[in-house]
Amino acid sequence: MEQIRKHESKVRGYSRSFPTTFTTAHGAIINDENHRQYIDFLAGAGALNYGHNNPFFKMKLMDYIDKNGITHGLDLATEAKEEFIRVFNQYILEPRELKYKMQFTGPTGTNAVEAAIKLAQISTGRNNIITFTNAYHGHSKGALRLTANEHYRKGLENELNQFTSFLPYYGYVEGGFDSADYLDQVLSDKGSGIDKPAAIILETIQGEGGVNVAPNEWLKKLRRITEKHGILMIVDDIQVGCGRTGKFFSFEEAGIYPDMVTLSKSISGYGLPMAILLMKPELDKWEPGQHTGTFRGNNLAFVTAAEAIIKYWKDDKFQDEIKEKSAKLFRILNIIKDENSDIITDVRGKGLIIAMEFIDAETASKVTREAFENGLIIETCGSEGNIIKFLPPLNIHHNYLNEGIKIFEQAIESIKEVELV
Amino acid sequence: MEQIRKHESKVRGYSRSFPTTFTTAHGAIINDENHRQYIDFLAGAGALNYGHNNPFFKMKLMDYIDKNGITHGLDLATEAKEEFIRVFNQYILEPRELKYKMQFTGPTGTNAVEAAIKLAQISTGRNNIITFTNAYHGHSKGALRLTANEHYRKGLENELNQFTSFLPYYGYVEGGFDSADYLDQVLSDKGSGIDKPAAIILETIQGEGGVNVAPNEWLKKLRRITEKHGILMIVDDIQVGCGRTGKFFSFEEAGIYPDMVTLSKSISGYGLPMAILLMKPELDKWEPGQHTGTFRGNNLAFVTAAEAIIKYWKDDKFQDEIKEKSAKLFRILNIIKDENSDIITDVRGKGLIIAMEFIDAETASKVTREAFENGLIIETCGSEGNIIKFLPPLNIHHNYLNEGIKIFEQAIESIKEVELV
Amino acid sequence: MEQIRKHESKVRGYSRSFPTTFTTAHGAIINDENHRQYIDFLAGAGALNYGHNNPFFKMKLMDYIDKNGITHGLDLATEAKEEFIRVFNQYILEPRELKYKMQFTGPTGTNAVEAAIKLAQISTGRNNIITFTNAYHGHSKGALRLTANEHYRKGLENELNQFTSFLPYYGYVEGGFDSADYLDQVLSDKGSGIDKPAAIILETIQGEGGVNVAPNEWLKKLRRITEKHGILMIVDDIQVGCGRTGKFFSFEEAGIYPDMVTLSKSISGYGLPMAILLMKPELDKWEPGQHTGTFRGNNLAFVTAAEAIIKYWKDDKFQDEIKEKSAKLFRILNIIKDENSDIITDVRGKGLIIAMEFIDAETASKVTREAFENGLIIETCGSEGNIIKFLPPLNIHHNYLNEGIKIFEQAIESIKEVELV
Amino acid sequence: MEQIRKHESKVRGYSRSFPTTFTTAHGAIINDENHRQYIDFLAGAGALNYGHNNPFFKMKLMDYIDKNGITHGLDLATEAKEEFIRVFNQYILEPRELKYKMQFTGPTGTNAVEAAIKLAQISTGRNNIITFTNAYHGHSKGALRLTANEHYRKGLENELNQFTSFLPYYGYVEGGFDSADYLDQVLSDKGSGIDKPAAIILETIQGEGGVNVAPNEWLKKLRRITEKHGILMIVDDIQVGCGRTGKFFSFEEAGIYPDMVTLSKSISGYGLPMAILLMKPELDKWEPGQHTGTFRGNNLAFVTAAEAIIKYWKDDKFQDEIKEKSAKLFRILNIIKDENSDIITDVRGKGLIIAMEFIDAETASKVTREAFENGLIIETCGSEGNIIKFLPPLNIHHNYLNEGIKIFEQAIESIKEVELV
C-alpha cells in the first residue's frame, strides 16, 4: 500500500476500511498479498452480482480479446454491441413487455443518471426534478444535486441547491403521513411552491441511503400520480437492478412501467465499466451525438454482459435461487437481531440487499472492523453510518454464505465481550 | 446494424457517419463484417494513441485475467493499482519534476473534469469557473456547463448558464486583442462583473473545438496571470495528453506546472475506460469518499496503463517518432492545401493532431464520406463542422500513414471531379 | 379609464376588478369620478391601516412640504429621519425590549425582503433559504423565489427554482403531521437533502396565501428550532405588521424575538412608499452602501410615519379598539357563514385580517363583484381565488364597518337569488 | 445624527460622506441644522433633475393632498394616473414616434429593471441576459446579477453568477477592439459558449460605473445586431433619462427604438418614488397582476410627474438651456483639467452628467471632502472611486453653477497646497 498511501488522493475510501492489498479474486472470495482470503459481502457495492471473475464470462472475454475483437469503439456499430442489444431485448425486455430504447452512456452510473435528467429536461422543457430524502444518484454535478447525503454535498451546497425538490421518501416521516399523497398534494396545489417538475427520480430500495424499501403499493401509487400530473418517472436501478432484489428489475413486482430506467454496476456481469439508460421510445428526443462519451462503447463489457444475461436470465432458476438465499439470510439475521436486541434495532431489505441497523455508528463500525480481521468484507451505509449492509454475490455458494454469517456473528460476540471486560 | 437501428437511442452518432458493423481491429486497422478493412485516423477520438489492441499490452491483459487478478475493486488497494501508481510516478511525474497526487475518478473524462471543478470550488470557496470559447470538457452537468458548442447545450441553456464565464480563447478575436491580457484585465478590475473564479480550465489545443492551438508563450502568460490572482489553473489533457502533441503532457513544452491536470482517453493504453485527476498535494482537500464511483478502480485498465508507460515512455524514442511523423504529415497536408486552396483554407495543429480547414461543412463532409467509401476513417470537428481532424494512432506504421493520406487525397480529387461534372 | 385601457400594460390588475376611476378618499371611504362612494375593505392591501389620507398626518405632511423640508435625500441624514428613528425606537422597540437596528431599504416591501435575504446569506455564508407553501414575499427575483403562487412564477420556473426549500406551512398537511417537527427533522438529519439554510422566512399569517394563521405555540417552536440549528428567523411583517393583528408586530403575542423583521405597507401611515428592515445588531454585517436605492430616504414618509406612531402607539387604546372590532367582525362573519354553509366553508384570521372561504373561486368572485356594484371594495386571495379577505382600515368608524358588512351580506343573498332564478 | 449613528444599519452611506443633518432644500440649495447652506451637485444621484422641491410642482402637490386626492391606490385607476399617462403620451412618446405601453412597477429603479428582465425572459423563453462591464442596474437579486461592481456583489458572488453574460462595454478594451463586433461574433458563433440571450440591457452612459459614454454610432450598431439575432434591447435610462443628457431619453440622438426602457429617479419631478417600464406593445405578455407591488400607484408622484412634463417638455426651451449649461461646464472643467494635469486625467460625459477623472481615489476623495467643507455636495463614482461626477440639477441657476464650480476649484487648490506643505 506504500504507493497508494503516498501518492493517491485523500479521497480514497475503501482502502482505509479494508487496509490490505488485494491480488486475485474468484466468486465470493477475494485474496490479499499476504495470502489471506476474505469472503466478500460487499460485492463491488453491487457491481459483482455474479461474483468476481465469473468463469462463464471469463472464457468469452479471453476469446474475444485473443481474436482482436474491437475493444474501444466509441459508439460505432460493432458485433459485440449488436449481440448485447439482441440478447438484452430477447431475454430481458420482451418477456417483461417493456419496449425501451437503449442509450449507452459513459460507463458510470452517474453518467446514466445525467443522461436521464438531461433527457427529461429537454423533452419536457422543465428544469425541476423531484428527488427524495436519503437518495443517492452519483457524484457528477447533475446527479450530485439529487443526492441527499451531506457528506457528498459538503463545500458545494451553495451551488447544488437548485432545480431540485427533495421530498420525504416512503417512511421518512413517521405517523400517518403518506409521502406519495404529499407529492400529489404539492403537484395539485398552485400554492405549494414546488414548480412542476420534469421528472421524479427514485430508487425502489435506497441502497446507499440505508436500505429503505419502498413497498410495491407505494410505487404503484407514485406511478399513478406521475401519470396524472404528466411528469416522468425515472427508476435508478443501478444498485438494486440486475437481480439484486430477486427479479431482474427491482420494480417488476410492483407491476409498473417507468418512463426511464438507469442500469450500471452489475450489468456487464464481470465488473467492467458499463451503463445504460432505458427510455420509452417516445421520449427519445436526442439529436445525434448530443450526449456522448469516449467510453460509451466498452465492447469487452458488451461481451460479458450478453453472456451474463444468457447464463442467468433465460429462465427462472436463478431467481428461485436468490429467493431461497434471501429467505435464509433474513431468517438468520433476524435471529441474530433477536439475540442482540441491545445493539441491533432492525433488519430490513429485500432479495439479497439486507440491512442490519445498529444503535450507533460506533458499534456498527466495530463489528465491520472485527469481521474484516476475521475474513469478511462487509460495509456500513446510511447517512449516520449505523447500518450494516449485506450485499453478497447473488450466486454465492451456500458454504460461503454460511461461513460469512458465522464470521459476522462472532464479530458481534467479540465486540460485546470486549465491552464486558 | 439491425439491432442498433431498431433499439439504440437516436443519440447514436458515429454509427451514422461510418455505417457498417465492425468486428476486429489491430493497430491502425479496423475490419468490418463484410471483411472490408479501414485505416483508422480517428483512433477512438484520441483514446487509441497506441493503436487498437496493442500486442504488448494484450499479453499482459490476458495473463492478468487468466490468473484471476482483481477485475473490479472499487477503490480497494490492489496490486495492479500499486504498480500503476509506481510506474506513473517513476516514468512520468518524477522525470518532469511534477509532484502531483493522483485521484482515480469514475472512468470517463467528464468525471475527472467534474472532480477537478468540485475540488477547485471546495478548496477556494468560490463557484465561478473561467472557461473558453470552443471549449469541450464533457457531458455531465458540471462539465457541460464549461463546454461551448451549442449543439451539446441545446434544450439545457436555461440551466447551464451559470457559475461559468466564457472568455475568448487564444486567437478567437482577431486583430491585436490578446485574450490573456483581457483575462488579466477582468480579474484586476473591480467593475468587470466577472466574479473572481475558483479556477480557469483549458485545453492547450482545443481538439473538439476545431484544433485551436495555444502557443507556449500564451500558456506561460496564463500561468503567470492565474498565479498573480490566486486562481487555479486546470489543464484538461484528456484529448491531447498521453503523447498526442509529441510530449506526454501537452503543456510540457510551455514549461508550466498546472494546479490540476485531467487525463483519460489514452491513459489505459488499450482503450479501456480509465480517468485520472492529478492535483498539487496542497489542493488535496477531499474527505475520504467525498467523490466516489463504482468503477474508479478499473484494474484491467491499470494493468495495460502501466505497461503502456513502461513500453513507450521510459526513454525518448517514442517522442522522436511522433515528431518525425508529425513533420511528415504537416508537410504533405500543406502540399494538399496548396493544391486545393479553393476548398482548403488552413492546416494547423501540433504533434499528431492536425486540422485541415475547409471552406464549408458540406465539402468537409463529402470528403470524409468519400474517404470512408475508400477505406479511411476520419472525422470532422469544430462548431461549424468544416474542419477535418487527423488523429492517427501515434505508433501507426509509415505504410498505413502513407496509404491513409493517399485515400484522403483521392477523396478530395474525387469530390472535385463530381463538381466539375 | 381610456388612457389606462389604451396605454397601460396588461399587467394591470385592480383596475380590472374595480373598473372605475377613483378621485378622492378619506378614511374608509373612496370616491370615483361618477361621484359614487365606496367603503374600502381592501385598504391598499394592508397599506392603509390608518385609512386614506388620515387627517392627523395630513397636516404634518402639508406643513413639511410647505416649509421646503427635504423631500428626496438618498440616505443623507435629515431631521425627518432622525425624528422617525427616535420615535420608532421610543414607542415601538424599547417598550417591547427589541434591540433592532434599522435599515431603510428601497421603499417597497420586496426590497426589504431582498435586503433581509442578502444579509442572511452574507452573514452566514449559506445560500439556501427555507420558505413555506403559500408564502408571499414579493416580485423581484430574490423575493419571488420565496413566493409560492404559481401565477407569479409562471414562465420563470426554470430560473426561480433554486437556493430555496419550500416546506409545508402550519396546517398545510392534514392529519397529525407537524411541519415544525418536520423542519427539525430535515435540519437534524444528514440525509434529508435540505442543505443547512441561512434562514427561514415566514409570515405569521399568510395574507396573500389565503389567511393561514400560525398559532403562537408553533411560532415559538420554530424559534426554538431555528436557534437550535443556528439558522436565522426572518418574519415578513409587511402585510400583517403595523397593528393588523391587534399588536404592532404580529409576533408579539408569541413572545418571540426574530432575527430580522421586514416592515412596509402601513409603516408610513399615509400610504406613502416606505420599507424597513429590522435586524439584530450582531447581524449588521453590511459594508457602507452595499445595499442602496435612490428612494431609500423618502422623507415625506418619515414625517407621516413618525406621526402615526405617536398618534396610535404611545398607549394601548388603539390596540383595544382593534380587538373590539375584530371580535365584532368575527361574530358577524361566523353568523353569515352559518347561514350560508352551502357556499361558505370557513371563517378564520386574527385582528382585522379575516378570511371567508367559499366553495369555489367563481362564487367568491361573484360576491366581490356584486359587493362592488353596491359600494364595497373587497378582494379575493389564495392560490385558488376562493377566499374573500376582510382587510378594513384599523380605525374604520363603526358605522362604515356595519354598512360594509351589510353590503356584503346583501351581495351573498343577491347571488343566491340569481341562482334560484 | 445621534439617532442615525446609534440605530441605523452600517449600510448607510451618504450620511458618512456628508456628515451633517439636513433640514430644508430648494432648487440647487440644501440646508443643514447648523444653518449652513450647500450647493447640490449630486442632485439625488439623478433624482432631482428639476431641483429640490420645485415650486411649480409643489403647489400642485399641496393642492392635491389638500383636496384628499387618492394617495395610495395600488394599481386602481385614478384621475392622477389617467392624467399622467395622457401627458406622458402626448408630450413625450408621440412627438418621438415611440409607441410604448407603460407599466407602473414598484417605485424603485431596481423594480423596473426586474420587471424588464422578467418580461424579456417570459416573452422569449430564454434565461440569459447580456450585460456590460461597469454596469449598474440595482440591488435586488435580478438586477444585482447584472451589476458589475464587486462591492455590491460581495458575499453573494456564489449565487449571483448566473443567467448573465458580462461583455466589455464600449471602450473597455483598448486598441482596435470593438465590443459591438464582439457581441455579433459570440451571437453568430455556435462555439462561443454564450447562450443566446433573452436581451441585452445597457445604460447609454454608465453613470455609477464611471461616466462611460457610448457613442451614437455604437448604439445604432448594437440595435442592428440585436435585431439581426432576434434579441431584445433594453435601455436602462434610470440615471441618464429625463433630460440628463440634453434630451428626454438618452438614446434619442442615436435614433434607436429600444424594445424596453426603464425610467425612475427624476420621472416624478419632485423626488418622489416612482418607476416605469416602457415596452413595445407586442412584448406586453404579462398576465393581469403577474408583477405587482403595493406602491406601484404612488399618486402623489403621478401629480408632480405630469406637471414636470408639462412644464419642461412641451417645447425645446429646456433642452436648449441644458445644452448651454453643458457646454459651459465642459469648457470650465477642461480648463481645470489642463491646469491640474498632474492629478486630473480626463473630463468626459454628455449633457449635465460630466466626469472628472483623478489619478487616484485618495485625491478624488480629498477634493470632495474639501468641497463639502466649503459648501458643495459632489460625489465620486466608478469601481475605483477616482472619478468625480458633476450632476447638478438641470435647471440650476447660473449663479449657483458658477459658485459650485468656484468651490470645486478652490478645493483642488487647497488639497494641492496641503501637499506642498
Short mmCIF file of C-alpha atoms in Angstrom, two decimals, chain C residues 14 18 22-31 40-54 57 61 107-109 238-239 244 264-274 298 301 304 377 379 391 393, chain D residues 61 64-65 68-81 105-107 273 292-303:
data_model
loop_
_atom_site.label_atom_id
_atom_site.label_comp_id
_atom_site.label_asym_id
_atom_site.label_seq_id
_atom_site.Cartn_x
_atom_site.Cartn_y
_atom_site.Cartn_z
CA TYR C 14 -57.10 46.01 -9.62
CA PHE C 18 -62.83 47.55 -9.71
CA PHE C 22 -61.16 56.96 -8.41
CA THR C 23 -60.63 60.55 -7.45
CA THR C 24 -60.53 61.25 -3.73
CA ALA C 25 -60.57 59.31 -0.50
CA HIS C 26 -60.92 59.86 3.19
CA GLY C 27 -60.70 57.31 5.99
CA ALA C 28 -62.57 54.18 4.88
CA ILE C 29 -64.29 55.95 2.00
CA ILE C 30 -63.09 56.19 -1.56
CA ASN C 31 -64.89 58.16 -4.31
CA ASP C 40 -62.91 50.22 1.40
CA PHE C 41 -62.34 46.77 2.90
CA LEU C 42 -59.17 46.35 0.85
CA ALA C 43 -57.26 49.22 2.45
CA GLY C 44 -54.41 49.30 -0.01
CA ALA C 45 -53.84 45.57 0.55
CA GLY C 46 -52.76 46.46 4.07
CA ALA C 47 -51.05 49.76 3.29
CA LEU C 48 -53.85 51.87 4.71
CA ASN C 49 -54.23 50.61 8.25
CA TYR C 50 -54.98 54.18 9.35
CA GLY C 51 -57.36 54.89 6.47
CA HIS C 52 -56.98 57.08 3.42
CA ASN C 53 -55.40 60.47 3.89
CA ASN C 54 -55.52 60.32 7.67
CA PHE C 57 -50.81 63.04 9.44
CA LEU C 61 -47.24 66.37 5.76
CA PRO C 107 -39.43 51.84 -0.44
CA THR C 108 -41.11 48.58 -1.48
CA GLY C 109 -41.77 45.51 0.60
CA ILE C 238 -45.17 43.61 5.68
CA GLN C 239 -48.85 42.76 5.41
CA ARG C 244 -53.17 44.47 11.62
CA SER C 264 -43.56 48.21 4.72
CA LYS C 265 -47.16 48.87 3.58
CA SER C 266 -48.67 50.73 6.57
CA ILE C 267 -45.40 51.83 8.15
CA SER C 268 -45.62 55.34 6.67
CA GLY C 269 -49.17 55.70 7.93
CA TYR C 270 -50.28 57.68 4.90
CA GLY C 271 -49.85 55.16 2.13
CA LEU C 272 -46.50 56.61 1.06
CA PRO C 273 -43.80 54.24 -0.19
CA MET C 274 -41.52 53.15 2.64
CA ASN C 298 -38.46 59.03 1.36
CA ALA C 301 -42.96 59.11 4.52
CA THR C 304 -46.16 60.72 8.48
CA ILE C 377 -64.40 47.18 -2.25
CA GLU C 379 -60.92 41.28 -2.77
CA LEU C 391 -59.00 43.99 5.49
CA PRO C 393 -58.72 50.21 7.88
CA LEU D 61 -48.82 68.58 -4.90
CA TYR D 64 -53.87 67.51 -4.45
CA ILE D 65 -53.15 66.50 -0.87
CA ASN D 68 -57.88 64.47 -0.42
CA GLY D 69 -56.82 63.19 -3.82
CA ILE D 70 -56.11 59.48 -3.74
CA THR D 71 -52.66 58.97 -2.21
CA HIS D 72 -52.34 55.22 -2.22
CA GLY D 73 -54.19 53.39 -4.92
CA LEU D 74 -52.44 50.09 -5.61
CA ASP D 75 -53.00 49.91 -9.36
CA LEU D 76 -56.55 51.13 -9.27
CA ALA D 77 -57.48 53.60 -11.96
CA THR D 78 -57.22 57.14 -10.59
CA GLU D 79 -57.58 60.58 -12.05
CA ALA D 80 -53.94 61.34 -11.32
CA LYS D 81 -52.76 58.26 -13.16
CA THR D 105 -43.72 48.93 -11.28
CA GLY D 106 -42.81 49.18 -7.64
CA PRO D 107 -41.45 52.72 -7.22
CA PRO D 273 -40.58 57.33 -5.51
CA THR D 292 -47.31 43.59 -8.69
CA GLY D 293 -46.26 45.80 -5.80
CA THR D 294 -48.07 47.73 -3.11
CA PHE D 295 -46.74 51.15 -4.12
CA ARG D 296 -46.87 50.82 -7.89
CA GLY D 297 -49.55 53.51 -7.83
CA ASN D 298 -47.86 56.38 -6.00
CA ASN D 299 -50.41 59.02 -6.95
CA LEU D 300 -48.60 61.97 -5.41
CA ALA D 301 -45.76 61.14 -7.79
CA PHE D 302 -48.16 60.97 -10.74
CA VAL D 303 -49.30 64.51 -9.95
#
